[in-house]
Amino acid sequence: MAPRHRRLLIGAGVLAIVAFAVALAAWQVSRARCFALDGDIVCRAETQAPLVALTFDDGPTQLGVDAVLPVLERHGATATFFLVGAAVERRPDLARRIRAAGHELGNHSYTHQRMMLRPAAWYDSEIARTEAALARAGGGGSGLFRPPYGKKLLGLPQAVERAGLTMVMMDIEEPTTTDPAEYARKVVAAARPGSILLLHTMVRGNQTARDALPLILDGLKAKGLRPVSVGELMAGATRGTVSAPASDPGSGRSPP
Ligand SMILES: [Zn+2]
């Protein structure tokens, strides 16, 4: 092969590797729990108070609401439900039931698509239509937003800020097990004052989370941690946020 051709080939190879590395880095940043390229994210609260926030994503679904509300009531726990705007419009009665039981409603987009690489107006519409649906169901005004699939690259953080909302992630995600006891054990072991827990109890296929919920609430109680909504958690605590550009994506730091 002529030297010139070899150089071209090597150049193309290097370019491909760089492009792959950039894409991989962007994907990692887009899904990181506590990091965004721009804008603030709450992923836990910096507090010594023995409180943790319980959050439930998606829906509302009949199955999820019927399963979760009585358990929360029995344990005297409050929570934040991040609901999908279109689902709220289909079943505003379910959103009203959650609200009437004393829980907080948050915005989880209108169509539950990955919120990446879209025009600004699309983000604005997803957020605004859901805010309107929540308000019509009597549960507007929490000021909280959680991105579907945790995706929040460029564009979305600015749209959330334009809407005057706070982006809320979590520091404890669902364990990958189908055993409710093990699921609960892992969640409780990871919980500490200021933690934000995420459970997908609304999803039909996730009976494990529904079965684990009472065990989690028992475990939190035994650990001296009281489950509250995100709003309650943040009210008494310094917000644990990460602002971009942060040198360490893994650690929260307080805003100035
Ligand atoms: Zn979701």
mmCIF file of C-alpha atoms and ligand atoms in Angstrom:
data_model
loop_
_atom_site.group_PDB
_atom_site.id
_atom_site.type_symbol
_atom_site.label_atom_id
_atom_site.label_comp_id
_atom_site.label_asym_id
_atom_site.label_seq_id
_atom_site.Cartn_x
_atom_site.Cartn_y
_atom_site.Cartn_z
ATOM 1 C CA MET A 1 0.000 0.000 0.000
ATOM 2 C CA ALA A 2 1.285 3.479 -0.857
ATOM 3 C CA PRO A 3 2.400 5.477 2.240
ATOM 4 C CA ARG A 4 -0.188 8.154 1.437
ATOM 5 C CA HIS A 5 -3.004 5.623 1.442
ATOM 6 C CA ARG A 6 -1.724 4.100 4.659
ATOM 7 C CA ARG A 7 -1.698 7.545 6.331
ATOM 8 C CA LEU A 8 -5.272 8.176 5.153
ATOM 9 C CA LEU A 9 -6.363 4.810 6.517
ATOM 10 C CA ILE A 10 -4.722 5.449 9.902
ATOM 11 C CA GLY A 11 -6.265 8.936 9.988
ATOM 12 C CA ALA A 12 -9.716 7.540 9.313
ATOM 13 C CA GLY A 13 -9.193 4.920 12.023
ATOM 14 C CA VAL A 14 -8.179 7.533 14.585
ATOM 15 C CA LEU A 15 -11.185 9.685 13.646
ATOM 16 C CA ALA A 16 -13.536 6.735 14.076
ATOM 17 C CA ILE A 17 -12.089 5.972 17.525
ATOM 18 C CA VAL A 18 -12.418 9.631 18.602
ATOM 19 C CA ALA A 19 -16.015 9.784 17.322
ATOM 20 C CA PHE A 20 -16.843 6.602 19.208
ATOM 21 C CA ALA A 21 -15.273 7.960 22.421
ATOM 22 C CA VAL A 22 -17.215 11.235 22.130
ATOM 23 C CA ALA A 23 -20.493 9.375 21.517
ATOM 24 C CA LEU A 24 -19.812 7.076 24.466
ATOM 25 C CA ALA A 25 -19.029 10.035 26.738
ATOM 26 C CA ALA A 26 -22.215 11.856 25.656
ATOM 27 C CA TRP A 27 -24.275 8.734 26.319
ATOM 28 C CA GLN A 28 -22.716 8.322 29.775
ATOM 29 C CA VAL A 29 -23.374 11.983 30.637
ATOM 30 C CA SER A 30 -26.955 11.754 29.323
ATOM 31 C CA ARG A 31 -27.753 8.875 31.681
ATOM 32 C CA ALA A 32 -25.655 9.887 34.704
ATOM 33 C CA ARG A 33 -27.862 10.194 37.752
ATOM 34 C CA CYS A 34 -26.327 13.342 39.177
ATOM 35 C CA PHE A 35 -24.800 15.214 36.298
ATOM 36 C CA ALA A 36 -25.945 17.396 33.422
ATOM 37 C CA LEU A 37 -23.892 19.387 30.933
ATOM 38 C CA ASP A 38 -25.870 22.459 31.861
ATOM 39 C CA GLY A 39 -28.305 23.320 34.627
ATOM 40 C CA ASP A 40 -28.822 22.109 38.175
ATOM 41 C CA ILE A 41 -30.086 18.709 39.181
ATOM 42 C CA VAL A 42 -31.261 17.534 42.577
ATOM 43 C CA CYS A 43 -30.274 13.915 43.109
ATOM 44 C CA ARG A 44 -30.296 13.874 46.913
ATOM 45 C CA ALA A 45 -30.576 16.390 49.722
ATOM 46 C CA GLU A 46 -27.654 17.273 51.925
ATOM 47 C CA THR A 47 -29.242 16.843 55.326
ATOM 48 C CA GLN A 48 -28.678 15.100 58.635
ATOM 49 C CA ALA A 49 -32.444 14.903 59.195
ATOM 50 C CA PRO A 50 -33.581 11.268 59.117
ATOM 51 C CA LEU A 51 -35.651 11.722 55.962
ATOM 52 C CA VAL A 52 -35.657 10.037 52.556
ATOM 53 C CA ALA A 53 -37.801 10.932 49.555
ATOM 54 C CA LEU A 54 -39.902 8.186 47.982
ATOM 55 C CA THR A 55 -40.561 8.681 44.284
ATOM 56 C CA PHE A 56 -42.679 6.657 41.865
ATOM 57 C CA ASP A 57 -42.288 7.166 38.114
ATOM 58 C CA ASP A 58 -44.739 6.675 35.213
ATOM 59 C CA GLY A 59 -48.476 6.247 34.928
ATOM 60 C CA PRO A 60 -50.764 6.775 36.657
ATOM 61 C CA THR A 61 -52.063 3.229 36.173
ATOM 62 C CA GLN A 62 -55.007 1.681 37.979
ATOM 63 C CA LEU A 63 -52.880 -1.270 39.051
ATOM 64 C CA GLY A 64 -50.098 0.925 40.443
ATOM 65 C CA VAL A 65 -52.358 3.338 42.288
ATOM 66 C CA ASP A 66 -54.499 0.553 43.789
ATOM 67 C CA ALA A 67 -51.372 -1.264 44.992
ATOM 68 C CA VAL A 68 -49.360 1.643 46.327
ATOM 69 C CA LEU A 69 -51.740 4.079 48.035
ATOM 70 C CA PRO A 70 -53.012 1.705 50.767
ATOM 71 C CA VAL A 71 -49.449 0.595 51.594
ATOM 72 C CA LEU A 72 -48.251 4.193 51.919
ATOM 73 C CA GLU A 73 -51.237 5.040 54.073
ATOM 74 C CA ARG A 74 -50.664 2.059 56.370
ATOM 75 C CA HIS A 75 -47.076 3.171 56.902
ATOM 76 C CA GLY A 76 -47.875 6.874 57.252
ATOM 77 C CA ALA A 77 -45.547 7.638 54.328
ATOM 78 C CA THR A 78 -45.835 10.419 51.770
ATOM 79 C CA ALA A 79 -44.245 10.349 48.331
ATOM 80 C CA THR A 80 -43.796 12.126 45.020
ATOM 81 C CA PHE A 81 -45.384 10.601 41.916
ATOM 82 C CA PHE A 82 -43.775 11.679 38.633
ATOM 83 C CA LEU A 83 -46.646 11.230 36.187
ATOM 84 C CA VAL A 84 -46.806 11.185 32.389
ATOM 85 C CA GLY A 85 -49.009 14.000 31.018
ATOM 86 C CA ALA A 86 -50.833 11.891 28.423
ATOM 87 C CA ALA A 87 -51.605 9.220 31.048
ATOM 88 C CA VAL A 88 -52.924 11.901 33.426
ATOM 89 C CA GLU A 89 -55.238 13.165 30.664
ATOM 90 C CA ARG A 90 -56.514 9.624 30.109
ATOM 91 C CA ARG A 91 -57.070 9.006 33.835
ATOM 92 C CA PRO A 92 -57.285 12.303 35.737
ATOM 93 C CA ASP A 93 -59.263 10.435 38.422
ATOM 94 C CA LEU A 94 -56.146 8.439 39.332
ATOM 95 C CA ALA A 95 -54.023 11.582 39.609
ATOM 96 C CA ARG A 96 -56.730 13.102 41.818
ATOM 97 C CA ARG A 97 -56.734 10.021 44.060
ATOM 98 C CA ILE A 98 -52.974 10.247 44.549
ATOM 99 C CA ARG A 99 -53.265 13.937 45.366
ATOM 100 C CA ALA A 100 -56.225 13.398 47.705
ATOM 101 C CA ALA A 101 -54.153 10.855 49.630
ATOM 102 C CA GLY A 102 -51.712 13.666 50.426
ATOM 103 C CA HIS A 103 -48.948 12.926 47.934
ATOM 104 C CA GLU A 104 -47.074 15.247 45.606
ATOM 105 C CA LEU A 105 -47.316 15.128 41.794
ATOM 106 C CA GLY A 106 -44.348 15.843 39.548
ATOM 107 C CA ASN A 107 -43.912 16.250 35.782
ATOM 108 C CA HIS A 108 -42.510 13.219 33.886
ATOM 109 C CA SER A 109 -43.015 14.627 30.341
ATOM 110 C CA TYR A 110 -46.122 14.294 28.163
ATOM 111 C CA THR A 111 -45.250 11.367 25.882
ATOM 112 C CA HIS A 112 -42.424 9.650 27.809
ATOM 113 C CA GLN A 113 -39.903 9.719 24.986
ATOM 114 C CA ARG A 114 -36.150 10.121 25.319
ATOM 115 C CA MET A 115 -35.688 13.872 25.715
ATOM 116 C CA MET A 116 -32.549 14.305 23.649
ATOM 117 C CA LEU A 117 -31.559 16.009 20.393
ATOM 118 C CA ARG A 118 -34.924 17.732 19.901
ATOM 119 C CA PRO A 119 -35.874 21.326 19.076
ATOM 120 C CA ALA A 120 -36.391 23.648 22.054
ATOM 121 C CA ALA A 121 -40.104 24.031 21.285
ATOM 122 C CA TRP A 122 -40.618 20.274 21.605
ATOM 123 C CA TYR A 123 -39.165 20.196 25.139
ATOM 124 C CA ASP A 124 -41.266 23.242 26.058
ATOM 125 C CA SER A 125 -44.456 21.590 24.796
ATOM 126 C CA GLU A 126 -43.785 18.266 26.600
ATOM 127 C CA ILE A 127 -43.301 20.135 29.862
ATOM 128 C CA ALA A 128 -46.129 22.672 29.481
ATOM 129 C CA ARG A 129 -48.791 20.134 28.386
ATOM 130 C CA THR A 130 -47.985 17.987 31.421
ATOM 131 C CA GLU A 131 -48.041 20.951 33.794
ATOM 132 C CA ALA A 132 -51.493 21.797 32.428
ATOM 133 C CA ALA A 133 -52.724 18.196 32.802
ATOM 134 C CA LEU A 134 -51.458 18.031 36.395
ATOM 135 C CA ALA A 135 -53.087 21.368 37.210
ATOM 136 C CA ARG A 136 -56.427 20.197 35.731
ATOM 137 C CA ALA A 137 -56.200 17.104 37.942
ATOM 138 C CA GLY A 138 -55.674 19.303 40.975
ATOM 139 C CA GLY A 139 -52.011 18.397 41.430
ATOM 140 C CA GLY A 140 -50.052 21.184 39.753
ATOM 141 C CA GLY A 141 -47.482 23.460 41.247
ATOM 142 C CA SER A 142 -44.917 21.108 42.786
ATOM 143 C CA GLY A 143 -42.310 22.591 40.455
ATOM 144 C CA LEU A 144 -40.608 19.208 40.025
ATOM 145 C CA PHE A 145 -39.598 17.486 36.799
ATOM 146 C CA ARG A 146 -38.011 14.087 36.182
ATOM 147 C CA PRO A 147 -36.787 13.168 32.693
ATOM 148 C CA PRO A 148 -37.996 9.874 31.148
ATOM 149 C CA TYR A 149 -35.217 7.251 31.170
ATOM 150 C CA GLY A 150 -33.092 9.772 33.093
ATOM 151 C CA LYS A 151 -32.099 11.295 29.724
ATOM 152 C CA LYS A 152 -31.151 14.944 30.029
ATOM 153 C CA LEU A 153 -28.401 15.946 27.607
ATOM 154 C CA LEU A 154 -28.368 19.392 25.975
ATOM 155 C CA GLY A 155 -31.625 21.288 25.564
ATOM 156 C CA LEU A 156 -33.759 19.640 28.242
ATOM 157 C CA PRO A 157 -32.086 21.234 31.309
ATOM 158 C CA GLN A 158 -32.573 24.684 29.766
ATOM 159 C CA ALA A 159 -36.224 23.941 28.970
ATOM 160 C CA VAL A 160 -36.815 22.754 32.546
ATOM 161 C CA GLU A 161 -35.251 25.973 33.793
ATOM 162 C CA ARG A 162 -37.339 28.090 31.357
ATOM 163 C CA ALA A 163 -40.452 26.444 32.788
ATOM 164 C CA GLY A 164 -39.312 27.355 36.294
ATOM 165 C CA LEU A 165 -39.067 23.709 37.347
ATOM 166 C CA THR A 166 -36.399 21.774 39.228
ATOM 167 C CA MET A 167 -34.927 18.637 37.677
ATOM 168 C CA VAL A 168 -35.035 15.781 40.167
ATOM 169 C CA MET A 169 -33.037 12.574 39.741
ATOM 170 C CA MET A 170 -32.326 10.004 42.448
ATOM 171 C CA ASP A 171 -29.397 8.475 44.285
ATOM 172 C CA ILE A 172 -31.009 5.063 44.753
ATOM 173 C CA GLU A 173 -32.342 3.149 41.769
ATOM 174 C CA GLU A 174 -34.169 -0.145 41.563
ATOM 175 C CA PRO A 175 -32.015 -3.233 42.099
ATOM 176 C CA THR A 176 -32.030 -5.737 39.253
ATOM 177 C CA THR A 177 -33.611 -8.683 41.030
ATOM 178 C CA THR A 178 -37.016 -10.335 40.876
ATOM 179 C CA ASP A 179 -36.933 -11.304 44.567
ATOM 180 C CA PRO A 180 -38.907 -8.708 46.572
ATOM 181 C CA ALA A 181 -36.996 -9.444 49.802
ATOM 182 C CA GLU A 182 -33.619 -8.965 48.136
ATOM 183 C CA TYR A 183 -34.918 -5.891 46.300
ATOM 184 C CA ALA A 184 -36.041 -4.331 49.584
ATOM 185 C CA ARG A 185 -32.840 -5.290 51.386
ATOM 186 C CA LYS A 186 -30.681 -3.573 48.750
ATOM 187 C CA VAL A 187 -32.767 -0.394 48.673
ATOM 188 C CA VAL A 188 -32.851 -0.108 52.462
ATOM 189 C CA ALA A 189 -29.125 -0.827 52.771
ATOM 190 C CA ALA A 190 -28.334 2.016 50.335
ATOM 191 C CA ALA A 191 -30.707 4.537 51.932
ATOM 192 C CA ARG A 192 -29.239 7.311 54.099
ATOM 193 C CA PRO A 193 -30.516 10.705 55.280
ATOM 194 C CA GLY A 194 -31.340 12.833 52.221
ATOM 195 C CA SER A 195 -31.606 9.924 49.758
ATOM 196 C CA ILE A 196 -34.089 10.013 46.895
ATOM 197 C CA LEU A 197 -35.442 6.531 46.053
ATOM 198 C CA LEU A 198 -36.967 5.618 42.702
ATOM 199 C CA LEU A 199 -39.476 2.767 42.329
ATOM 200 C CA HIS A 200 -41.415 1.773 39.192
ATOM 201 C CA THR A 201 -44.512 0.386 40.875
ATOM 202 C CA MET A 202 -46.846 1.702 38.139
ATOM 203 C CA VAL A 203 -45.423 -0.614 35.480
ATOM 204 C CA ARG A 204 -47.495 -3.776 35.000
ATOM 205 C CA GLY A 205 -44.447 -6.048 34.689
ATOM 206 C CA ASN A 206 -42.889 -4.840 37.925
ATOM 207 C CA GLN A 207 -44.743 -6.876 40.550
ATOM 208 C CA THR A 208 -41.413 -7.201 42.361
ATOM 209 C CA ALA A 209 -41.418 -3.485 43.224
ATOM 210 C CA ARG A 210 -45.047 -3.632 44.402
ATOM 211 C CA ASP A 211 -44.288 -6.655 46.603
ATOM 212 C CA ALA A 212 -41.105 -5.034 47.905
ATOM 213 C CA LEU A 213 -42.718 -1.713 48.875
ATOM 214 C CA PRO A 214 -44.069 -2.766 52.320
ATOM 215 C CA LEU A 215 -40.738 -4.453 53.099
ATOM 216 C CA ILE A 216 -38.886 -1.265 52.113
ATOM 217 C CA LEU A 217 -41.115 0.855 54.336
ATOM 218 C CA ASP A 218 -40.564 -1.551 57.266
ATOM 219 C CA GLY A 219 -36.816 -1.505 56.631
ATOM 220 C CA LEU A 220 -36.630 2.290 56.457
ATOM 221 C CA LYS A 221 -38.526 2.520 59.718
ATOM 222 C CA ALA A 222 -36.159 0.079 61.393
ATOM 223 C CA LYS A 223 -33.292 2.259 60.185
ATOM 224 C CA GLY A 224 -34.951 5.356 61.656
ATOM 225 C CA LEU A 225 -35.592 6.929 58.235
ATOM 226 C CA ARG A 226 -38.941 8.571 57.471
ATOM 227 C CA PRO A 227 -40.208 8.537 53.855
ATOM 228 C CA VAL A 228 -41.500 11.888 52.626
ATOM 229 C CA SER A 229 -42.132 13.664 49.322
ATOM 230 C CA VAL A 230 -39.304 15.397 47.450
ATOM 231 C CA GLY A 231 -40.821 18.774 48.337
ATOM 232 C CA GLU A 232 -40.772 17.940 52.052
ATOM 233 C CA LEU A 233 -37.229 16.610 51.823
ATOM 234 C CA MET A 234 -35.966 19.713 50.050
ATOM 235 C CA ALA A 235 -37.830 22.108 52.307
ATOM 236 C CA GLY A 236 -35.686 21.374 55.302
ATOM 237 C CA ALA A 237 -32.414 20.633 53.592
ATOM 238 C CA THR A 238 -29.690 22.298 51.628
ATOM 239 C CA ARG A 239 -30.151 21.163 48.080
ATOM 240 C CA GLY A 240 -27.529 18.658 46.998
ATOM 241 C CA THR A 241 -26.975 19.653 43.404
ATOM 242 C CA VAL A 242 -24.340 19.409 40.749
ATOM 243 C CA SER A 243 -23.745 22.370 38.467
ATOM 244 C CA ALA A 244 -21.942 22.054 35.181
ATOM 245 C CA PRO A 245 -19.137 21.961 34.404
ATOM 246 C CA ALA A 246 -18.313 19.734 37.343
ATOM 247 C CA SER A 247 -14.948 18.037 37.597
ATOM 248 C CA ASP A 248 -16.369 15.010 39.375
ATOM 249 C CA PRO A 249 -19.667 13.834 37.904
ATOM 250 C CA GLY A 250 -20.165 11.381 40.749
ATOM 251 C CA SER A 251 -20.204 13.738 43.702
ATOM 252 C CA GLY A 252 -22.835 16.265 44.597
ATOM 253 C CA ARG A 253 -21.800 19.714 45.631
ATOM 254 C CA SER A 254 -23.853 22.483 47.111
ATOM 255 C CA PRO A 255 -24.761 25.527 45.061
ATOM 256 C CA PRO A 256 -23.209 28.854 46.036
HETATM 257 ZN ZN ZN B 1 -40.451 6.901 33.279
#
